[in-house]
Coordinates of N, CA and C in Angstrom, one line a residue:
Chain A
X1110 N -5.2 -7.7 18.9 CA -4.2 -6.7 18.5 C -4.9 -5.6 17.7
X1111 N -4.6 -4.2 17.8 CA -5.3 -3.3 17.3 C -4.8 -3.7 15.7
X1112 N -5.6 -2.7 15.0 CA -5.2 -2.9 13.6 C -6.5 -2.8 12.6
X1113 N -6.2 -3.7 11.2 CA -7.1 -3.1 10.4 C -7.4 -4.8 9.9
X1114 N -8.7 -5.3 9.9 CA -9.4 -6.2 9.6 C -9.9 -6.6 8.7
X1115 N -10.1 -7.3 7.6 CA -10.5 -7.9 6.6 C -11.3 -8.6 6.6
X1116 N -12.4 -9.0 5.8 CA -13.5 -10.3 6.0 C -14.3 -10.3 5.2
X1117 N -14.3 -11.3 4.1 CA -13.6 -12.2 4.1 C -11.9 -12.9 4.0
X1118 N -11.1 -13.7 4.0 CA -9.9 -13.6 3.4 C -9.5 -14.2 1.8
X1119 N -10.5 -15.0 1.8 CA -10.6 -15.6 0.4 C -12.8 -15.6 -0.4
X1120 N -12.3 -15.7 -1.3 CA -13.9 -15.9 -2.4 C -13.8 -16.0 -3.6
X1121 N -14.6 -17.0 -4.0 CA -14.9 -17.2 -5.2 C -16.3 -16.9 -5.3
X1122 N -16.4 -16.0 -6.7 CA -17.9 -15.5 -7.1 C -18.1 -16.2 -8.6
X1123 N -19.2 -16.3 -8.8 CA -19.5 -16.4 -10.4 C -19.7 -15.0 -11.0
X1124 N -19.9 -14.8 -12.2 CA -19.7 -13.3 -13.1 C -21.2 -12.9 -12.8
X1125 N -21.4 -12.2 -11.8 CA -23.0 -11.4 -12.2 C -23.5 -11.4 -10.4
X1126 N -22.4 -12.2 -9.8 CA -22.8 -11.9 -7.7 C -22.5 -10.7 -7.8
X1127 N -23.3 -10.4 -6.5 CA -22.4 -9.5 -5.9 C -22.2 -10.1 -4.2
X1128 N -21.5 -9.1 -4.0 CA -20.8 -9.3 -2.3 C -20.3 -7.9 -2.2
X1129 N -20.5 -8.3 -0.6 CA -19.4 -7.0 0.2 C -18.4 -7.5 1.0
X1130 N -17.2 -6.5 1.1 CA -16.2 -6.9 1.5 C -16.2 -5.8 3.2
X1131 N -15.9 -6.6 4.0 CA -15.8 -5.5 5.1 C -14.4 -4.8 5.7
X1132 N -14.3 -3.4 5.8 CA -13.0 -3.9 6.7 C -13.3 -2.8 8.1
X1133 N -12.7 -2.8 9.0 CA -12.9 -2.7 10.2 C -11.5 -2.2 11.0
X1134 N -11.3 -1.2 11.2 CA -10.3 -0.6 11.9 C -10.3 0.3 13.8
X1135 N -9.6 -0.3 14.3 CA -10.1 0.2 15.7 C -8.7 1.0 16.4
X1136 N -8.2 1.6 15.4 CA -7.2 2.6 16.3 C -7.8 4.5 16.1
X1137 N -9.2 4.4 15.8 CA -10.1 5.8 15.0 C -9.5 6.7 14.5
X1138 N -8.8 5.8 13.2 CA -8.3 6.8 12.3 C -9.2 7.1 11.6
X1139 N -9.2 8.4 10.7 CA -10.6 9.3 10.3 C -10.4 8.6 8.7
X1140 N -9.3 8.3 7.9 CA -9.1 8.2 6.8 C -8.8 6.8 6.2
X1141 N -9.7 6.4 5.7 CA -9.6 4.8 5.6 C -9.9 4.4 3.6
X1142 N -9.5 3.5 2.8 CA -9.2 3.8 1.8 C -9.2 2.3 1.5
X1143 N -9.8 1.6 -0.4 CA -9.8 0.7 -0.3 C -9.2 0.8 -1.7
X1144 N -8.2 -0.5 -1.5 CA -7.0 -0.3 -3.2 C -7.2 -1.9 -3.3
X1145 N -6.7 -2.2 -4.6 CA -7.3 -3.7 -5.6 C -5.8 -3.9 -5.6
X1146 N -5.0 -4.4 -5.9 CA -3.3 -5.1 -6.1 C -3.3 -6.1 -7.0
X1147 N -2.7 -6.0 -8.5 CA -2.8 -7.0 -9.4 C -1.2 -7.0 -9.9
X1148 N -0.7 -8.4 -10.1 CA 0.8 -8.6 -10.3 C 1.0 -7.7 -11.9
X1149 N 2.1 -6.6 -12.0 CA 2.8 -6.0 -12.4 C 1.5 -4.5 -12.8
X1150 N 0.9 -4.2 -11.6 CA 0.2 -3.1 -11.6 C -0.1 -2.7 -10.0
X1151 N 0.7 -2.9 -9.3 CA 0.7 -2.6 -8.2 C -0.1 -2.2 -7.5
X1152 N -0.5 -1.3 -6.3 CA -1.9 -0.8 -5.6 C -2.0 0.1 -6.2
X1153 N -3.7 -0.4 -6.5 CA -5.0 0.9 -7.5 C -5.8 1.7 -6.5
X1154 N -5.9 2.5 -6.2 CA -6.8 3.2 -5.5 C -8.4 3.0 -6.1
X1155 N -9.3 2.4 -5.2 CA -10.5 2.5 -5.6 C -11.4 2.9 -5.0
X1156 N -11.7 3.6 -4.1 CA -12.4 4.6 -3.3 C -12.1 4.7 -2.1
X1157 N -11.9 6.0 -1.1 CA -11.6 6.6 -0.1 C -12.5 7.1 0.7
X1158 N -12.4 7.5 1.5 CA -13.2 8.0 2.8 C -12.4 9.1 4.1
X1159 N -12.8 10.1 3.6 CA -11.7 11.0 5.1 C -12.6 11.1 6.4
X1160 N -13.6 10.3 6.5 CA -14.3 10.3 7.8 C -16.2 9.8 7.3
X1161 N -16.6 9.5 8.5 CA -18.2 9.1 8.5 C -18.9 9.7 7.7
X1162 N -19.6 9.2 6.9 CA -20.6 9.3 6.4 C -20.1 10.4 4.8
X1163 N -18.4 10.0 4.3 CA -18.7 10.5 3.0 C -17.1 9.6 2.3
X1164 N -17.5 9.9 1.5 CA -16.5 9.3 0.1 C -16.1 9.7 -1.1
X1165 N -15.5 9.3 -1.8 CA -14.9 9.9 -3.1 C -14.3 9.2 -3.6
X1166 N -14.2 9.3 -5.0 CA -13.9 7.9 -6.2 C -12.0 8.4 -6.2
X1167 N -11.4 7.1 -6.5 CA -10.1 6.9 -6.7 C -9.7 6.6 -8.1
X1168 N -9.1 5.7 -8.0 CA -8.4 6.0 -9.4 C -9.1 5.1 -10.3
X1169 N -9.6 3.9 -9.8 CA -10.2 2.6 -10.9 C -11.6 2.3 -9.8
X1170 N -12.7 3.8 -10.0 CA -13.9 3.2 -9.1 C -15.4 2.5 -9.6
X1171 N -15.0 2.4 -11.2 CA -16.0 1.7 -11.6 C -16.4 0.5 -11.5
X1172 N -17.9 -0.3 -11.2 CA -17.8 -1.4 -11.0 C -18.1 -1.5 -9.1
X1173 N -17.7 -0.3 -8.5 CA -17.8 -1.1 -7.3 C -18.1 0.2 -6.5
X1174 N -18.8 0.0 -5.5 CA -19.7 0.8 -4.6 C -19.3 0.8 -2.8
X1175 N -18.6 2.3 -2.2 CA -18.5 2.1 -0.9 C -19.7 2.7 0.2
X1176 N -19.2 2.5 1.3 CA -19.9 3.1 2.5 C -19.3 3.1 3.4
X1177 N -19.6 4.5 4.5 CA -19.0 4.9 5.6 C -19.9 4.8 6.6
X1178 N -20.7 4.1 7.1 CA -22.0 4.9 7.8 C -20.8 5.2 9.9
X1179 N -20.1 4.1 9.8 CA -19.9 3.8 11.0 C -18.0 4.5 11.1
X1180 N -17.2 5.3 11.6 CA -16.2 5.6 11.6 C -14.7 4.4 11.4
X1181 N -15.6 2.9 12.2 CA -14.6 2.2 12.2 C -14.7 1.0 10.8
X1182 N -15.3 1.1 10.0 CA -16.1 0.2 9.1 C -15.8 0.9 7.5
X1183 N -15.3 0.3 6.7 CA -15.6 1.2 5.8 C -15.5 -0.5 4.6
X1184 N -16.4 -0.3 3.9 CA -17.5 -1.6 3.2 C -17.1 -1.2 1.7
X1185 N -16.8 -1.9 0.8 CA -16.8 -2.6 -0.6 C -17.6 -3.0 -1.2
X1186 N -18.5 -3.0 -2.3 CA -19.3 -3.7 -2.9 C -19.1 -3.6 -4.5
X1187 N -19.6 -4.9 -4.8 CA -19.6 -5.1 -5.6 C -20.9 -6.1 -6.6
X1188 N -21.4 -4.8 -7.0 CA -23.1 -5.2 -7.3 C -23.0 -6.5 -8.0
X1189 N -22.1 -6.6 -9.1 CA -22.3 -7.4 -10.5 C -20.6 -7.9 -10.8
X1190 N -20.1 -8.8 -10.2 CA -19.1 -9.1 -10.7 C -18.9 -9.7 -11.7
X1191 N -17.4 -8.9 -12.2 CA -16.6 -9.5 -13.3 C -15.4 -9.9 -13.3
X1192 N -15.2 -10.9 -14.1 CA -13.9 -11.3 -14.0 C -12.5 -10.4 -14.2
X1193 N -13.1 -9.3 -14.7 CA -11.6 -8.6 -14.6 C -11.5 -7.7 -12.9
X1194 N -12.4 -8.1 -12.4 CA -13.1 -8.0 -10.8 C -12.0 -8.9 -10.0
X1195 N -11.1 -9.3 -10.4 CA -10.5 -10.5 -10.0 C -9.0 -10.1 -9.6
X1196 N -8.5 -10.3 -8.3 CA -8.1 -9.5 -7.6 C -7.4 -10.1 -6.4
X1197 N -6.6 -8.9 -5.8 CA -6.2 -9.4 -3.9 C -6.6 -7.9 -3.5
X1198 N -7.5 -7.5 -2.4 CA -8.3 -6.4 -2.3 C -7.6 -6.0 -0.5
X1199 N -7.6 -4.7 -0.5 CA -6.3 -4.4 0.6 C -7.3 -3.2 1.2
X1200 N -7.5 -3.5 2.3 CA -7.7 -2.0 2.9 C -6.7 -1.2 3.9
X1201 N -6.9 -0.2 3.9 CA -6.1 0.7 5.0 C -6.5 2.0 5.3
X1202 N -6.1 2.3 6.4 CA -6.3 3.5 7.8 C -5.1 4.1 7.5
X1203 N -5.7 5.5 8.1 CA -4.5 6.1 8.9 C -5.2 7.7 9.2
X1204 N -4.5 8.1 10.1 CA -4.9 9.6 10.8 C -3.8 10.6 10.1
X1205 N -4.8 11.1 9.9 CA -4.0 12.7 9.2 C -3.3 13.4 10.3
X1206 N -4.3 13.9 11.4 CA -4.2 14.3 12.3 C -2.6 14.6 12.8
X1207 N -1.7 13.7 12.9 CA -0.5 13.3 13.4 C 0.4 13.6 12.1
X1208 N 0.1 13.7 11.1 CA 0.9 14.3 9.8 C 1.1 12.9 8.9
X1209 N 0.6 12.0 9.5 CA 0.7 10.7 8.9 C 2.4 9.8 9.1
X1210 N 2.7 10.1 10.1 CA 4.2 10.1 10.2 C 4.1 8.2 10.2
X1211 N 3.6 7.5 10.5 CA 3.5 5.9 9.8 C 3.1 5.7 9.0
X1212 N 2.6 6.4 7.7 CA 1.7 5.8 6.7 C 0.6 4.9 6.8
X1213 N -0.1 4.2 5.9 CA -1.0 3.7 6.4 C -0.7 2.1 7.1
X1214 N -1.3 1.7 7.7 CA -1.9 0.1 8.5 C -3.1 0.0 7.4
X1215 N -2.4 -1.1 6.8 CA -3.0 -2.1 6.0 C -3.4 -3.5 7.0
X1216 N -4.5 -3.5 6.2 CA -5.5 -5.1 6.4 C -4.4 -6.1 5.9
X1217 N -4.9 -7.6 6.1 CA -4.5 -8.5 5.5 C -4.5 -8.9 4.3
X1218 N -5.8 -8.5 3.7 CA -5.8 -8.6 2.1 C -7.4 -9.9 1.9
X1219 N -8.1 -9.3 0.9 CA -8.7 -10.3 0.4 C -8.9 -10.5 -0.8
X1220 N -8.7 -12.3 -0.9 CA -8.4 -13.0 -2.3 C -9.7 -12.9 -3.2
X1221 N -10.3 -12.3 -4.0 CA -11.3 -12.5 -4.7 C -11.3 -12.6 -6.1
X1222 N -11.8 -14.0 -6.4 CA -11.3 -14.8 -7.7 C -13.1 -14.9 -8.4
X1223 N -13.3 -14.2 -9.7 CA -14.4 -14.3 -10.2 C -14.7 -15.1 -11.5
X1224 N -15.5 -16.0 -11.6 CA -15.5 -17.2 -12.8 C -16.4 -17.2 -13.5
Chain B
X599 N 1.2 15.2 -14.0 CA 0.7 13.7 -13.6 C 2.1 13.2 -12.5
X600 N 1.3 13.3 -10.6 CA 2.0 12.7 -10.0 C 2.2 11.1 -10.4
X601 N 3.7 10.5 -10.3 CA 4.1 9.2 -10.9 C 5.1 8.7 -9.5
X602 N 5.1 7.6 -9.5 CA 6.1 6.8 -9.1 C 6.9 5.5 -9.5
X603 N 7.9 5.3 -9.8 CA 8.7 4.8 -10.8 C 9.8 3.9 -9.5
X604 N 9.6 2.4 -9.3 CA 10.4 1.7 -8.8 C 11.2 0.9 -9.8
X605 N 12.7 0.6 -9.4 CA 13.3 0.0 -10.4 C 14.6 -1.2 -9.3
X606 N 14.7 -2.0 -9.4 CA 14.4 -2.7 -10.7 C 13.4 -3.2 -10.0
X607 N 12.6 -4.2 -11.1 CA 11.4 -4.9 -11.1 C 11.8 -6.3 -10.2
X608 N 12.6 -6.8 -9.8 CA 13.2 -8.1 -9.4 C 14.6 -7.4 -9.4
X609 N 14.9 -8.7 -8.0 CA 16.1 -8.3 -7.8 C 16.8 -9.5 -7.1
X610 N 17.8 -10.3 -7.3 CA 18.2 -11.5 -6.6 C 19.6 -11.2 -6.1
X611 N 19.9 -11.6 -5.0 CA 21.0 -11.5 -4.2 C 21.8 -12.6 -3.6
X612 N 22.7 -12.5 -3.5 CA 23.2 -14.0 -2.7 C 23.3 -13.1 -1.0
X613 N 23.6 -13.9 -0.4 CA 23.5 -13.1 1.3 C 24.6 -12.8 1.6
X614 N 24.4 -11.0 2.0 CA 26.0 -10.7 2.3 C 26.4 -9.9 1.0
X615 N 25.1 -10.0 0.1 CA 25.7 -9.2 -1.2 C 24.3 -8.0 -0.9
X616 N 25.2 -6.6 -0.4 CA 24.7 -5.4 -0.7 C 24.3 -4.6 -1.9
X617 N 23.5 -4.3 -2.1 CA 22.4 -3.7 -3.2 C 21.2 -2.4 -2.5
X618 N 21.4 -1.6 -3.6 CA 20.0 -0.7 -3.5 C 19.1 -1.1 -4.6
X619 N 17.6 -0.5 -3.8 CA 16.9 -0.1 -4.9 C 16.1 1.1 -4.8
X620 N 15.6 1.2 -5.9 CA 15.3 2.9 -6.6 C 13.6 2.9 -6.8
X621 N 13.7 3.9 -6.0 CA 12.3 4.6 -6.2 C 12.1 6.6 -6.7
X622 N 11.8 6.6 -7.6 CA 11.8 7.9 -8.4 C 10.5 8.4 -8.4
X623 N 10.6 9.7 -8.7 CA 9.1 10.5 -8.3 C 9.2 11.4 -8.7
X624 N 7.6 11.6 -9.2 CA 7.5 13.3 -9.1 C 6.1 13.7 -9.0
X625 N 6.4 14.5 -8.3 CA 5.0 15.1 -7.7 C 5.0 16.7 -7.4
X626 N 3.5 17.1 -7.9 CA 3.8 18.9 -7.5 C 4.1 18.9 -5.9
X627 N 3.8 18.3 -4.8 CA 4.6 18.9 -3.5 C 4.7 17.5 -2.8
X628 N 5.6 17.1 -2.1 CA 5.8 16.0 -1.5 C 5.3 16.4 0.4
X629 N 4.6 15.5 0.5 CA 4.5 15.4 2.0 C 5.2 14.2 2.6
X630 N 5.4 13.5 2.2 CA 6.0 12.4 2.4 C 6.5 11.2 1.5
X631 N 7.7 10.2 1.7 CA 7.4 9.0 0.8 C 8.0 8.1 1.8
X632 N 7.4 7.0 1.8 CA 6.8 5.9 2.9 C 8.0 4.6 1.7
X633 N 8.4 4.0 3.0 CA 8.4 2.5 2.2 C 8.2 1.3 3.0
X634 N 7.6 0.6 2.3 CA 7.1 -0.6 3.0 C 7.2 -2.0 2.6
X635 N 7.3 -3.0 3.1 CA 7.9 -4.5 2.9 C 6.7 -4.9 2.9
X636 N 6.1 -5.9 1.6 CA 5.4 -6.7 2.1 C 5.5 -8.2 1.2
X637 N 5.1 -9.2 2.5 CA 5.5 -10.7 2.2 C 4.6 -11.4 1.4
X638 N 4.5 -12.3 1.0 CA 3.4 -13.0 0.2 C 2.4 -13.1 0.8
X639 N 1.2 -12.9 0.1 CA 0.0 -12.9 1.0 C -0.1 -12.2 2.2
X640 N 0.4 -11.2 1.8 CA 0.1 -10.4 3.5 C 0.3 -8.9 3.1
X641 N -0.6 -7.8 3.9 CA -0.7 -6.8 3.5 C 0.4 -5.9 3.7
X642 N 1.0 -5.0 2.9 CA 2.2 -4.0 2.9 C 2.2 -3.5 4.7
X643 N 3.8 -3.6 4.7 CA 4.3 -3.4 6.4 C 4.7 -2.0 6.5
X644 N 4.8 -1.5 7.5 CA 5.3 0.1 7.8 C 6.8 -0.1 7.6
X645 N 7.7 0.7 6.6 CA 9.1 0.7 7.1 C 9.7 1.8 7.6
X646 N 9.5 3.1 6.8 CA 10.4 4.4 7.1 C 9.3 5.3 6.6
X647 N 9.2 6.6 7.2 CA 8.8 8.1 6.5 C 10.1 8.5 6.3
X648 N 10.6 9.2 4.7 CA 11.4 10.2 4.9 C 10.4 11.6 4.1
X649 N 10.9 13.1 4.5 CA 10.1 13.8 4.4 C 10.8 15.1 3.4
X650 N 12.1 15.5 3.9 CA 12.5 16.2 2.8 C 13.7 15.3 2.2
X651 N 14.6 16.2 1.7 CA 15.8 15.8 1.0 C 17.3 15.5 1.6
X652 N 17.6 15.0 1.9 CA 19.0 14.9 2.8 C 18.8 13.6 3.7
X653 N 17.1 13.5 3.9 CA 16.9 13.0 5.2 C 17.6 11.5 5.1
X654 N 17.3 10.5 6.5 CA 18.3 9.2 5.7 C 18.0 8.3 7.5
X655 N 16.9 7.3 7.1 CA 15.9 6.7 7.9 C 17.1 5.2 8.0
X656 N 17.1 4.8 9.2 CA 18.0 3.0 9.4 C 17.3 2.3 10.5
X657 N 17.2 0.6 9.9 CA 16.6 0.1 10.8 C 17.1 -1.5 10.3
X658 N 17.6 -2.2 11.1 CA 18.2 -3.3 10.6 C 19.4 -3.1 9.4
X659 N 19.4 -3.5 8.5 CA 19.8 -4.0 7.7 C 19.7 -3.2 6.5
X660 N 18.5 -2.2 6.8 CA 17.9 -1.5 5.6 C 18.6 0.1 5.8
X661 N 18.3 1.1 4.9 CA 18.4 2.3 5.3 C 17.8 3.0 3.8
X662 N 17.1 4.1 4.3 CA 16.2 4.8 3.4 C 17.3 6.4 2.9
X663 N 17.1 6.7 1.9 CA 17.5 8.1 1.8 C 16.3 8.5 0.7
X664 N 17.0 10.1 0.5 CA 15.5 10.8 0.0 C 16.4 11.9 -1.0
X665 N 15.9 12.4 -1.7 CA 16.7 13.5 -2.5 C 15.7 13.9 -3.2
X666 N 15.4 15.1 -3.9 CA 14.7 15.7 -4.2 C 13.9 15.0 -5.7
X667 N 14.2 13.8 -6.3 CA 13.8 13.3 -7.3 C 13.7 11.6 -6.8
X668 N 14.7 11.2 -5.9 CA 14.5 9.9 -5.7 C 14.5 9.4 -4.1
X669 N 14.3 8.1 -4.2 CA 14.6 7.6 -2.7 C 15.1 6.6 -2.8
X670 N 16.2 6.4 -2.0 CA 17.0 4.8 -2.5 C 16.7 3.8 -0.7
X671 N 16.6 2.2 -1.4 CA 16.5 1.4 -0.1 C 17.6 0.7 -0.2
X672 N 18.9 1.1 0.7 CA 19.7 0.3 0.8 C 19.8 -0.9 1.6
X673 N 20.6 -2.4 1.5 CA 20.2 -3.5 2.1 C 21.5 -4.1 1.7
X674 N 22.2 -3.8 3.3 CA 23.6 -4.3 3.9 C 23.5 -5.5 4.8
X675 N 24.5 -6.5 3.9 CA 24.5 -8.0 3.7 C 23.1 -8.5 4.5
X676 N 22.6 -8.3 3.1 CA 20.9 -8.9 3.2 C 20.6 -10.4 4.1
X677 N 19.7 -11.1 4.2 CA 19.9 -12.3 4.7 C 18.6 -12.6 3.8
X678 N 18.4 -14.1 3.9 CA 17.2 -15.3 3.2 C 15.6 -14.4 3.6
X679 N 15.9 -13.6 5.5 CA 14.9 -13.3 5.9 C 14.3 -11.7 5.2
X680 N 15.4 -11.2 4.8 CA 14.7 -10.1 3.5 C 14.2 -9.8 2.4
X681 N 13.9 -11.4 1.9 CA 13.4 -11.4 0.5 C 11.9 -11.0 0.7
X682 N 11.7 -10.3 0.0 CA 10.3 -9.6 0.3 C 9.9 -8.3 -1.3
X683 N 8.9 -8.5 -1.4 CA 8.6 -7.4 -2.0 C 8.7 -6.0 -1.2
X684 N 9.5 -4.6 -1.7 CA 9.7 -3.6 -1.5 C 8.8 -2.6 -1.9
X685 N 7.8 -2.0 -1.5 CA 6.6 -1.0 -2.2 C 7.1 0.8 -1.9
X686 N 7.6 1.4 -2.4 CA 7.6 2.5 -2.3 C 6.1 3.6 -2.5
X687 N 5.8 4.6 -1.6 CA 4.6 5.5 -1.9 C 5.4 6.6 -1.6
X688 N 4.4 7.9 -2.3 CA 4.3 9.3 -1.5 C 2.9 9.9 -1.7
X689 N 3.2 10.4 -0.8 CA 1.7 11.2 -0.3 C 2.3 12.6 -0.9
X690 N 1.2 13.0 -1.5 CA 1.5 14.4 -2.0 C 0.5 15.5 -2.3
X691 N 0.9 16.6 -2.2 CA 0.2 17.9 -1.8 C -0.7 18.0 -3.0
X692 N -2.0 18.5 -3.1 CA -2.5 18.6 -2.0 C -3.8 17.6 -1.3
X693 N -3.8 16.5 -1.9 CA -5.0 15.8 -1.6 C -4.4 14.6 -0.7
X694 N -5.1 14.0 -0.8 CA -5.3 12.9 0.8 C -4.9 11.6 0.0
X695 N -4.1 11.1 -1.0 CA -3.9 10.1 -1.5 C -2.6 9.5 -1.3
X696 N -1.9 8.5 -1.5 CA -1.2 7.9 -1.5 C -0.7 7.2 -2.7
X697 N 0.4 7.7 -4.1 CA 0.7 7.0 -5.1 C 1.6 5.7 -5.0
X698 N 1.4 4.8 -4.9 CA 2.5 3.6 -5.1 C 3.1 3.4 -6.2
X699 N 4.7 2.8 -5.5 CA 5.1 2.7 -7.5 C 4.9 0.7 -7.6
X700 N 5.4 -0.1 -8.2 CA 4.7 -0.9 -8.4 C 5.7 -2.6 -7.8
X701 N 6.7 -1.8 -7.0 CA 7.6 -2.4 -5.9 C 8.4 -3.3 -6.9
X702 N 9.6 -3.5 -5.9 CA 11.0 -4.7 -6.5 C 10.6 -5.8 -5.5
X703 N 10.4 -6.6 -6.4 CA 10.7 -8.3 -5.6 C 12.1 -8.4 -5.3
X704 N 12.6 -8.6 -3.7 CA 14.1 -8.7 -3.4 C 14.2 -10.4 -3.0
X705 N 15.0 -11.5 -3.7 CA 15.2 -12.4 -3.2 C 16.6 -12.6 -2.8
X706 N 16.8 -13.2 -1.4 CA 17.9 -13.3 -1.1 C 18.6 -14.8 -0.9
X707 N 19.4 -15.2 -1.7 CA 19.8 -16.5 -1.5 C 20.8 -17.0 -0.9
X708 N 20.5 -17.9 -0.1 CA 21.6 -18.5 1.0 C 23.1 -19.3 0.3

């Protein structure tokens, strides 16, 4: 099913990993965006992407590092985890193009718990 | 400072008992405000665009309206199968972002 991909869906890190999170979208929308979701702080914007090969910081981008190289891919990192790193991590697409008349197609979500 | 303000924070219903809820805003230009259902563990769902003021989106059970400060989700004789967290956004002029406000948990009881 077309859509927007997550991977991992769950992780546990110790305080000082790092990982990347992938996500993967195949409908080529140009604008793809990755937000953190914590209970009674709803989605944070934490870095964006309006197309290949560029980016720009959101609302809470410290701590964590993206990349565009590929249009359908847009990648999370996280050099040095911390526990306030600790999270359900959401990606999503969508095409400007069309005026955005669906909003975004969100991923499934990944659980990442840091100890 | 664009804001989005959902209210209430929780919301419980018996089934068959109609209720709105409220999403408030402000923003220097609205291009849109989106709302979307999402279940436990799973990422926010597409429900409605409304775009200006008047407008007034229906789809099941739900129906969206828009007014120039708010947007209400109404939910006519809800069922068990609507309990869901409700996430209100708008996209607004002029950058490429998306503010969320910080959604109503709706439970519906049989």
């Amino acid at each position: 099913n077309a859509g927007v991909t997550q991977t991992p869906k769950f992780r546990v890190l110790k305080t000082g990993q790092s990982m990347t999170l992938l996500c993967a979208q195949d409908m080529n929308h140009e604008y793809m965006y990755w937000y953190r979701q914590d209970p009674g702080m709803g989605l944070r914007l934490i870095h964006y992407s309006v197309g290949e090969g560029t980016t720009a910081k959101g609302e809470v981008p410290d701590g964590y590092n993206v990349s565009r190289l590929k249009k359908q891919n847009f990648l999370l990192g996280l050099e040095s985890a911390a526990p306030s790193q600790t999270s359900v991590y959401f990606c999503a697409s969508i095409s400007m193009r069309t005026g955005a008349p669906g909003g975004y197609t969100f991923g499934s979500g990944t659980r990442l718990t840091v100890v | 400072e664009d804001q989005v303000t959902q209210s209430p924070e929780a919301l419980r219903l018996q089934e068959g008992e109609s209720s709105s809820l409220n999403c408030s805003y402000t923003v220097s230009g609205l291009r849109g405000l989106f709302w979307y259902r999402q279940d436990p563990g799973k990422g926010p769902e597409f429900l409605f665009t409304l775009y200006s003021a008047g407008e007034e989106k229906e789809k099941e059970r739900l129906k969206a309206t828009l007014t120039k400060k708010e947007s209400f989700l109404h939910i006519t004789a809800p069922k068990p199968e609507d309990s869901a967290t409700y996430l209100c956004a708008v996209h607004a002029f002029p950058g490429n972002q998306f503010y969320f406000g910080t959604g109503t948990s709706l439970t519906v009881i049989p």
